[in-house]
GROMACS .gro file of C-alpha atoms in nm:
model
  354
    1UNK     CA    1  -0.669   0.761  -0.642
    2UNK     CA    2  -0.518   1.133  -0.556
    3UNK     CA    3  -0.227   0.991  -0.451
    4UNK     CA    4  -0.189   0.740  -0.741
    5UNK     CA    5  -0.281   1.065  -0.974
    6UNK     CA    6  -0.018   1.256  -0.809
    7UNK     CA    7   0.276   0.978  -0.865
    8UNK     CA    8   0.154   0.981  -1.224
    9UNK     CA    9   0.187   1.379  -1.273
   10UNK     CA   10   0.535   1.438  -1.100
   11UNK     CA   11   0.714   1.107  -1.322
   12UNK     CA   12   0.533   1.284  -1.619
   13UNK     CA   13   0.619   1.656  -1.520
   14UNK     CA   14   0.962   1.571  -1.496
   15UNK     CA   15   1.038   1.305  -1.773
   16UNK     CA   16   0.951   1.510  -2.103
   17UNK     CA   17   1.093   1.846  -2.037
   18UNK     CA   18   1.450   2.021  -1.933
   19UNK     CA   19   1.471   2.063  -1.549
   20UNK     CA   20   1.705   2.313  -1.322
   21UNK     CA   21   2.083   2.209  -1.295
   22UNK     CA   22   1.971   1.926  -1.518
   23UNK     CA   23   2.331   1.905  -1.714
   24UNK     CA   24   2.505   1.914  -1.374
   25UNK     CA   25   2.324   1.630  -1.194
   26UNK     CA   26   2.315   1.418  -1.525
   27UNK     CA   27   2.698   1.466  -1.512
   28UNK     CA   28   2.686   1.355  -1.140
   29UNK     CA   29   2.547   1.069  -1.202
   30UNK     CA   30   2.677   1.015  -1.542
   31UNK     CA   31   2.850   0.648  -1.396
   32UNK     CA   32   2.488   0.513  -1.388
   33UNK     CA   33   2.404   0.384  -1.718
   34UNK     CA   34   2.163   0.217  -1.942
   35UNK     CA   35   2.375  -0.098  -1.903
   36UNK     CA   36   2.387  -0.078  -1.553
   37UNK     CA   37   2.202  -0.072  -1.189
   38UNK     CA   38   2.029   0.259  -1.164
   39UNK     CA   39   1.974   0.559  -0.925
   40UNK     CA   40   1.648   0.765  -0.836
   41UNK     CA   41   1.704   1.140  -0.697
   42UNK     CA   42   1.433   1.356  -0.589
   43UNK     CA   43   1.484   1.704  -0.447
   44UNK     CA   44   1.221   1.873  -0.248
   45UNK     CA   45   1.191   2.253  -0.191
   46UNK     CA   46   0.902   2.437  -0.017
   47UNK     CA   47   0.689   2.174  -0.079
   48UNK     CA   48   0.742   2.080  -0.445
   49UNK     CA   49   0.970   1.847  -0.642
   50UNK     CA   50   1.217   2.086  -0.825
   51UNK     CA   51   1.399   1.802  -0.977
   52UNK     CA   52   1.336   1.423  -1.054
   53UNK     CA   53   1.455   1.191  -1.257
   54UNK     CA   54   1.588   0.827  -1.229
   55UNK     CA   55   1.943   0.645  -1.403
   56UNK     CA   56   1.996   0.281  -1.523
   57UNK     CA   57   1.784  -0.010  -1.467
   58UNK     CA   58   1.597  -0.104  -1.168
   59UNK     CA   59   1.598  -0.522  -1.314
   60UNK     CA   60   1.916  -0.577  -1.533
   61UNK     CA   61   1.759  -0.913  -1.658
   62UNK     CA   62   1.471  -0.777  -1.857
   63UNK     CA   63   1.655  -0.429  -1.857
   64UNK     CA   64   1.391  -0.301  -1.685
   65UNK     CA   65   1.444   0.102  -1.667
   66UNK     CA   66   1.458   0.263  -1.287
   67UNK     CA   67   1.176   0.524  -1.253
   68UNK     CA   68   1.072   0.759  -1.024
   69UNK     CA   69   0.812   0.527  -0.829
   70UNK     CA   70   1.084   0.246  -0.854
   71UNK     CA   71   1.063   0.021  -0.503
   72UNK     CA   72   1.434   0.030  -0.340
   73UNK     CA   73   1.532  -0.127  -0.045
   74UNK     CA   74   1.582   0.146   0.211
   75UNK     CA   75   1.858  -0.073   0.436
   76UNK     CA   76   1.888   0.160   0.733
   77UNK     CA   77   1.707   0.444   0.582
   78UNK     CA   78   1.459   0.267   0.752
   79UNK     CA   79   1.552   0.346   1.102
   80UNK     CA   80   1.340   0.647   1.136
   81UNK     CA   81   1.003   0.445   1.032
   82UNK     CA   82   1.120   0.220   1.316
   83UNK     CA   83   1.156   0.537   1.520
   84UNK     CA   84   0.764   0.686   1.428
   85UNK     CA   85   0.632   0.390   1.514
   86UNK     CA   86   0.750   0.386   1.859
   87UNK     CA   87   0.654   0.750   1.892
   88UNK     CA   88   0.308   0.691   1.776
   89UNK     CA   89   0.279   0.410   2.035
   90UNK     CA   90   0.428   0.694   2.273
   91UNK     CA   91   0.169   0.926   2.203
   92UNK     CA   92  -0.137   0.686   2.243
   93UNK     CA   93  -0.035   0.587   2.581
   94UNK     CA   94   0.050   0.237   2.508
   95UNK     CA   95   0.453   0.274   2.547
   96UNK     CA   96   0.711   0.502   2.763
   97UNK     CA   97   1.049   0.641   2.643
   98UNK     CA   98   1.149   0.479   2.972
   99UNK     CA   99   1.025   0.160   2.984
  100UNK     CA  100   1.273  -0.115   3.017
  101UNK     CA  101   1.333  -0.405   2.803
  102UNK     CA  102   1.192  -0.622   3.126
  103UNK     CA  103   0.877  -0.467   3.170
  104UNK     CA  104   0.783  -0.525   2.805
  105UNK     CA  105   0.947  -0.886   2.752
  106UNK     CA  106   0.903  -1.152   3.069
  107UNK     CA  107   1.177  -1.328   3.177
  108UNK     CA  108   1.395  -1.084   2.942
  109UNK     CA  109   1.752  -1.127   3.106
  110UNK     CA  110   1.837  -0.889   3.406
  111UNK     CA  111   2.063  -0.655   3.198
  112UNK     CA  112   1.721  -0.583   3.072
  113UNK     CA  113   1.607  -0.329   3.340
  114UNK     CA  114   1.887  -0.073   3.253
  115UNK     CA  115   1.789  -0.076   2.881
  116UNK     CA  116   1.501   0.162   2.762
  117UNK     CA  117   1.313   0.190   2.487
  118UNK     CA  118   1.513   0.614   2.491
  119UNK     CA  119   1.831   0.400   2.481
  120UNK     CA  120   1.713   0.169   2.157
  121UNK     CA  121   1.596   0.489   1.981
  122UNK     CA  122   1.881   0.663   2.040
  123UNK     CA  123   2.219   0.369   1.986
  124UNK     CA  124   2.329   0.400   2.368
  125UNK     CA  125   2.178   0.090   2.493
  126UNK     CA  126   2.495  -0.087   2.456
  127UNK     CA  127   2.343  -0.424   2.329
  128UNK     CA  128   2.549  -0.650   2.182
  129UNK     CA  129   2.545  -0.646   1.795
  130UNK     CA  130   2.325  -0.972   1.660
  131UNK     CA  131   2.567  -0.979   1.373
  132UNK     CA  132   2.833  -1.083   1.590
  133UNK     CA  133   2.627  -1.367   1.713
  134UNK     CA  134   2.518  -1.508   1.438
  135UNK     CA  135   2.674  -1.842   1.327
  136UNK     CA  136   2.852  -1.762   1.012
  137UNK     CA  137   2.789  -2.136   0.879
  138UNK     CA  138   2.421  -2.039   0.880
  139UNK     CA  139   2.271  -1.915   0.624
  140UNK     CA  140   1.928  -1.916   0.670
  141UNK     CA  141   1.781  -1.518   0.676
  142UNK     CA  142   1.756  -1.432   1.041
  143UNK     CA  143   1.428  -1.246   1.122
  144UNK     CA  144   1.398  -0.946   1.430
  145UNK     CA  145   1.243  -1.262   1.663
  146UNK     CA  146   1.594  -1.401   1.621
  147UNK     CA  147   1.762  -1.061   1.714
  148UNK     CA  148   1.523  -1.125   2.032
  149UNK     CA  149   1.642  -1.482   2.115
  150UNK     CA  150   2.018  -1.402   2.052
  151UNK     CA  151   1.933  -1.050   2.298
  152UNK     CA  152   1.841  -1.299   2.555
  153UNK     CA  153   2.071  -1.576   2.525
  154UNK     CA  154   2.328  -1.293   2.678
  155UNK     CA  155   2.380  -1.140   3.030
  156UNK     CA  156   2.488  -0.775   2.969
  157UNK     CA  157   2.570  -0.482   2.762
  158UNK     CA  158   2.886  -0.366   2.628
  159UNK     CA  159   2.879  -0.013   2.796
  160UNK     CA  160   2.667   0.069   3.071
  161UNK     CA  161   2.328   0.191   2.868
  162UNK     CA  162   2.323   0.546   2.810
  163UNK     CA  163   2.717   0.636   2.893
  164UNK     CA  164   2.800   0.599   2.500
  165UNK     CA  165   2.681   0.581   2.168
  166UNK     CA  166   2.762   0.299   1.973
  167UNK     CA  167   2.522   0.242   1.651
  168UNK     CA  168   2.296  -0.051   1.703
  169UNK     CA  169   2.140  -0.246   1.412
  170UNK     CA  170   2.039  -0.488   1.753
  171UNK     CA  171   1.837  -0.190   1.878
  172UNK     CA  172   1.645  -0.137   1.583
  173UNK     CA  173   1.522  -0.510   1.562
  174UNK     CA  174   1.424  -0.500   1.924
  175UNK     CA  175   1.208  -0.139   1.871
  176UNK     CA  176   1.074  -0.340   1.581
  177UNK     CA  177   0.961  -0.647   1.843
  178UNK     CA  178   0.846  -0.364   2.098
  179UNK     CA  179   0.593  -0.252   1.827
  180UNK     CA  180   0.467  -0.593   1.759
  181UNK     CA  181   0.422  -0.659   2.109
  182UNK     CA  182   0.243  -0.365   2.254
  183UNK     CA  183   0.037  -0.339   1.938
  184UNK     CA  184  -0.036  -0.709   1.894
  185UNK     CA  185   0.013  -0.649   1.507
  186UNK     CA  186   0.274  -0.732   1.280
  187UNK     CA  187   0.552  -0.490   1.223
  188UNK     CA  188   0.453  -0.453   0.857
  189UNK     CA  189   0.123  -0.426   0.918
  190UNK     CA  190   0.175  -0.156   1.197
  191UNK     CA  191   0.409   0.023   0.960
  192UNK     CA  192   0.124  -0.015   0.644
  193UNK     CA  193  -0.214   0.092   0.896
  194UNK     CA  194  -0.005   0.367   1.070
  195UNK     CA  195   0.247   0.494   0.859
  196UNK     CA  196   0.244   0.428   0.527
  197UNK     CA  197  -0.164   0.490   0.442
  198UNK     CA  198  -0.190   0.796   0.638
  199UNK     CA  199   0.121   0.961   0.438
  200UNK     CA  200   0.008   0.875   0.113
  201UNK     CA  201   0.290   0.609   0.092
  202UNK     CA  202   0.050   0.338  -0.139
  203UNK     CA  203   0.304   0.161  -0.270
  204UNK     CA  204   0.546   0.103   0.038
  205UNK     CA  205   0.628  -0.184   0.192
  206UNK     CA  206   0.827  -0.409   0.476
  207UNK     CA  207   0.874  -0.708   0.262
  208UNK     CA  208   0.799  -1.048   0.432
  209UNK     CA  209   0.895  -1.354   0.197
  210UNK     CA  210   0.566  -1.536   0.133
  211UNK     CA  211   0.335  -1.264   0.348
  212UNK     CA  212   0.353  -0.995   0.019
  213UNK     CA  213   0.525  -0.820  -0.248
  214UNK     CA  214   0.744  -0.544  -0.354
  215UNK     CA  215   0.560  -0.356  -0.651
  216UNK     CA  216   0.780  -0.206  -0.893
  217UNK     CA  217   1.083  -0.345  -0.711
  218UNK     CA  218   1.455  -0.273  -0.770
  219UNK     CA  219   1.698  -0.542  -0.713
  220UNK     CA  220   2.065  -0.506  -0.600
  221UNK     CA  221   2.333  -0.592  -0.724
  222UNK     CA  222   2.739  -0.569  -0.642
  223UNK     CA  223   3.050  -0.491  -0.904
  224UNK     CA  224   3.213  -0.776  -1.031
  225UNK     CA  225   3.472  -0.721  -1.297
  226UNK     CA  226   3.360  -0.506  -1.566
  227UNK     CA  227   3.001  -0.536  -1.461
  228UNK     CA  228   2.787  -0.625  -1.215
  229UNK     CA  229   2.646  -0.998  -1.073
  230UNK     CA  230   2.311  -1.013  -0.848
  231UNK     CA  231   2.332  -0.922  -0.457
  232UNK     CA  232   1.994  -0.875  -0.329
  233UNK     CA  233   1.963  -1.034  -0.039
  234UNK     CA  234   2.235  -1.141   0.238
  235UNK     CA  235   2.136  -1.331   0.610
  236UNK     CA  236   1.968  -1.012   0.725
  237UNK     CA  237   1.808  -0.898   0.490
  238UNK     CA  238   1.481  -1.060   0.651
  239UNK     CA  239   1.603  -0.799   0.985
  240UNK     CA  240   1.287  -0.528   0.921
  241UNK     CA  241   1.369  -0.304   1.192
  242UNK     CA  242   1.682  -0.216   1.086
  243UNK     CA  243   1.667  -0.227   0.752
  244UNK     CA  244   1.389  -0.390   0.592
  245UNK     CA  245   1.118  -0.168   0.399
  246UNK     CA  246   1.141  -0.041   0.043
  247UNK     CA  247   0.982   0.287  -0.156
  248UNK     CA  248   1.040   0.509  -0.422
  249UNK     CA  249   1.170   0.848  -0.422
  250UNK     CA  250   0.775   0.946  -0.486
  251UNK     CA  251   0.685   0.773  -0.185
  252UNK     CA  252   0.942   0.939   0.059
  253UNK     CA  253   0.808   1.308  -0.143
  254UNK     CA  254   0.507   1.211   0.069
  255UNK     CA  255   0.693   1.086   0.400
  256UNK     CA  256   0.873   1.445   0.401
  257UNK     CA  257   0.582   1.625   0.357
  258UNK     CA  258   0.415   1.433   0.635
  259UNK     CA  259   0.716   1.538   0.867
  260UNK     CA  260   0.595   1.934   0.868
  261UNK     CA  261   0.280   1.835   0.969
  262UNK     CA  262   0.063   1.646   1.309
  263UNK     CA  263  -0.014   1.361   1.046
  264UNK     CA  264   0.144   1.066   1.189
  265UNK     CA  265   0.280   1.243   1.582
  266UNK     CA  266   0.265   1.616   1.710
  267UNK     CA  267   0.542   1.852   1.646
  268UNK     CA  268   0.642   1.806   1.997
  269UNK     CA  269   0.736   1.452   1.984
  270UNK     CA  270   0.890   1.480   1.599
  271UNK     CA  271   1.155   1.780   1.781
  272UNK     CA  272   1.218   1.528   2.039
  273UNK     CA  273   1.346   1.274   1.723
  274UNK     CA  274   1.520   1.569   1.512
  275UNK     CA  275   1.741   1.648   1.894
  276UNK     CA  276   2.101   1.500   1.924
  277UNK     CA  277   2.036   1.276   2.263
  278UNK     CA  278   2.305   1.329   2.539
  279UNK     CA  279   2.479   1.101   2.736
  280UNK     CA  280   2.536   1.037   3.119
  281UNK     CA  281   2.846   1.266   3.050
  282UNK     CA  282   2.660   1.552   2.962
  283UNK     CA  283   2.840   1.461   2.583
  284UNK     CA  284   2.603   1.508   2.261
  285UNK     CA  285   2.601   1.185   2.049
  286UNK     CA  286   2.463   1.357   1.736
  287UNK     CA  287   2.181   1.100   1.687
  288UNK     CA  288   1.786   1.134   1.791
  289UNK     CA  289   1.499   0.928   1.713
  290UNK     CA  290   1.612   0.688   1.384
  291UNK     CA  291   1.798   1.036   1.273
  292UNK     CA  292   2.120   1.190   1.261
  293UNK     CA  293   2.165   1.534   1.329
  294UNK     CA  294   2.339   1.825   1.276
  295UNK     CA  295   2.412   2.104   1.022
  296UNK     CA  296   2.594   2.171   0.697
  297UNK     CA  297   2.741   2.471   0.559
  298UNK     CA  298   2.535   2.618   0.834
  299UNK     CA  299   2.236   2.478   0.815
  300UNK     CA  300   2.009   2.250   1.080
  301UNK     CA  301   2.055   1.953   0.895
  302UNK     CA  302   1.839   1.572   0.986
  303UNK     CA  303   1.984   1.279   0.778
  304UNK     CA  304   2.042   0.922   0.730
  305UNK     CA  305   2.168   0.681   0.519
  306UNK     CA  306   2.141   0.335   0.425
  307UNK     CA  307   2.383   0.008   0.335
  308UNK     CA  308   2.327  -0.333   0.232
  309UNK     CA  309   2.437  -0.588   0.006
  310UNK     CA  310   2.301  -0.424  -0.323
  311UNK     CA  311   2.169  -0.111  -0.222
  312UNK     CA  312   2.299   0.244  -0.145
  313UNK     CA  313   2.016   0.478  -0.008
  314UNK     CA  314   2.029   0.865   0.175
  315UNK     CA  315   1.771   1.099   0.272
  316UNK     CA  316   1.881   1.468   0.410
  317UNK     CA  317   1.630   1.711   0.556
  318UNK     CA  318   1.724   2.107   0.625
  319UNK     CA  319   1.365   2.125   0.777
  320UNK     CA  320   1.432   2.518   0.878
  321UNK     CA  321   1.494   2.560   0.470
  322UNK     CA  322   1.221   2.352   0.355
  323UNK     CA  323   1.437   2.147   0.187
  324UNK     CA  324   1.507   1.796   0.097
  325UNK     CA  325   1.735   1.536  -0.095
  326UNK     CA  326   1.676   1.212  -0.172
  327UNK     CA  327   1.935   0.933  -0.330
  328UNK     CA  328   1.844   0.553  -0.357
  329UNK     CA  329   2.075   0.305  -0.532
  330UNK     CA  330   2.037  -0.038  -0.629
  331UNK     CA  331   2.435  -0.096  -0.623
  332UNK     CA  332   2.678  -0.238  -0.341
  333UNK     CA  333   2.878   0.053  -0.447
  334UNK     CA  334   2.811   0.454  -0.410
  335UNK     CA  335   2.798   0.715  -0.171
  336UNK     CA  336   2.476   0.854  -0.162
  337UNK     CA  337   2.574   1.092   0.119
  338UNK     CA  338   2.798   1.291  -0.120
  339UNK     CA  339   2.551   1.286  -0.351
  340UNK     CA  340   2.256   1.415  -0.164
  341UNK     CA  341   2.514   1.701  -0.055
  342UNK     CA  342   2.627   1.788  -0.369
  343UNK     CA  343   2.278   1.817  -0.462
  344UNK     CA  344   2.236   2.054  -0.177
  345UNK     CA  345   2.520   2.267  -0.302
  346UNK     CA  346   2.312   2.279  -0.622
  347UNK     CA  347   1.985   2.312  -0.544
  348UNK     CA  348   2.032   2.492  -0.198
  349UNK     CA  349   2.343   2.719  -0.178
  350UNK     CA  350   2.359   2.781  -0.576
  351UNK     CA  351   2.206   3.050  -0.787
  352UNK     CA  352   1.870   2.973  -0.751
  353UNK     CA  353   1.912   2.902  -0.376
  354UNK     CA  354   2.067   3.076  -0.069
   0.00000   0.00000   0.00000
């Protein structure tokens, strides 16, 4: 109920009086219409929303407004869920950074021994990308099991694992099979019990066709002509690792307050996510645990963003500044990136910031 109260008191906060920068950001975002897909926007300082507000329509059919506790679908925003719940395995005992592909799967190909669970995290494992191997007369969803079979039905790695960095949607789907294995639960529910409930995140979810529902969800759609034609889902859509949960700009309030605190892993393993890993060169790849990192304008910056077929979706930390955008879009089209550091500019390095 707190958690359902608070939702209720930051969309009401927000909706019926004038908010900081409010002109400016409307003006950002003035291409999102009441005709059109919409946008959500949330940004976070020292431990408060200071702005909030949402653009367009979540449903077009029904014209169904976008809100602040509007359901998108995350695409690879989802990554550093993936990432926690690997570390949270990590810290029970259950899993190693180190342990290989072929001491978690039997009779996982021989390729297998060289690949760590460090490498998946971190894009330098050097599988092969499923995408690549998927029949492109198919279209049936594939599902992370399938990212599994295809992972075995090959005999090597691209790059010796751990010399480079090459980003890995492959990786992400095996992590998510790693989780399902050692914990003998299913991804979603690992992600709902150990994740989502202790943050507050009530209304989150990895959506499995038939197994449950999206609440409040957006749906995505792509440009055509002068408007826009449905897109939500392509032949990986049904990929969770990668790319498969949805929330609201509420919901991720909660998941980067949860981040400053020992809620979900210690502060020891979460620096060991927010660090750029390094490769057998000594060369940093910019990337940790299901984060990029980095800085802008100066500041220690941990970001990522997200793309799929009808949805657009960024999250940037500044941890050190205790500050935080958030962009989700239900539209092909956007760059939520530019966005979220535009908002910064605003919000962070403008008058009423640094």
């Amino acid at each position: 109920m707190k958690h359902a109260v608070t939702a209720i008191l930051l969309f009401f906060l927000f909706a019926g009086c004038r908010q900081p920068h409010e002109a400016e950001v409307d003006t950002l975002f003035s291409g999102f219409t009441d005709n059109g897909p919409g946008a959500s926007v949330m940004v976070v300082r020292d431990g408060r929303p200071v702005f909030v507000k949402s653009y367009g329509l979540a449903v077009l059919d029904g014209r169904i407004p976008s809100t602040p506790e509007t359901n998108y679908r995350l695409a690879s925003v989802t990554k550093q869920f993936t990432a926690m719940s690997v570390m949270i395995l990590v810290e029970r005992g259950k899993l190693s950074l180190d342990h290989a592909l072929t001491d978690i799967f039997t009779g996982f190909p021989a390729y297998g021994a060289g690949v760590t669970v460090r490498h998946l995290l971190t894009h330098t494992s050097g599988l092969v990308a499923y995408e690549d191997l998927m029949d492109p007369s198919d279209t049936r969803q594939v599902h992370d099991r399938d990212v599994l079979a295809m992972m075995a039905s090959v005999d090597s790695t691209l790059f010796p694992p751990g010399s480079a960095y090459r980003y890995s949607n492959s990786g992400y789907a095996m992590l998510a099979m790693i989780v399902e294995k050692i914990s003998g639960q299913s991804f979603s529910t690992f992600l709902e019990e150990n994740i989502f409930r202790p943050a507050g995140m009530t209304r989150s979810v990895a959506f499995v066709e038939g197994v449950n529902e999206v609440p409040n969800r957006a749906f995505g759609y792509a440009p055509e002509g002068d408007g826009f034609v449905f897109s939500d889902q392509s032949t990986t859509s049904a990929v969770l690792g990668d790319g498969g949960i949805y929330t609201s700009v509420a919901d991720l309030f909660r998941w980067d307050q949860a981040l400053y605190t020992d809620k979900l892993v210690s502060a020891a393993m979460l620096g060991r996510a927010f660090t750029s890993a390094t490769l057998t060169n000594g060369e940093q790849t910019g990337y940790g645990f299901g984060w990029s990192v980095g800085d802008y304008r100066g500041c220690r910056r941990v970001y990522h963003s997200g793309s799929t077929c009808g949805f657009r979706t960024a999250i940037h930390r500044y941890p050190d500044d205790r500050f935080s955008v958030i962009v989700l879009l239900n539209r092909r089209v956007g760059e939520p990136d530019k966005l979220a550091e535009r908002l910064t500019e605003i919000f962070l390095f403008g008058d009423d910031g640094k």
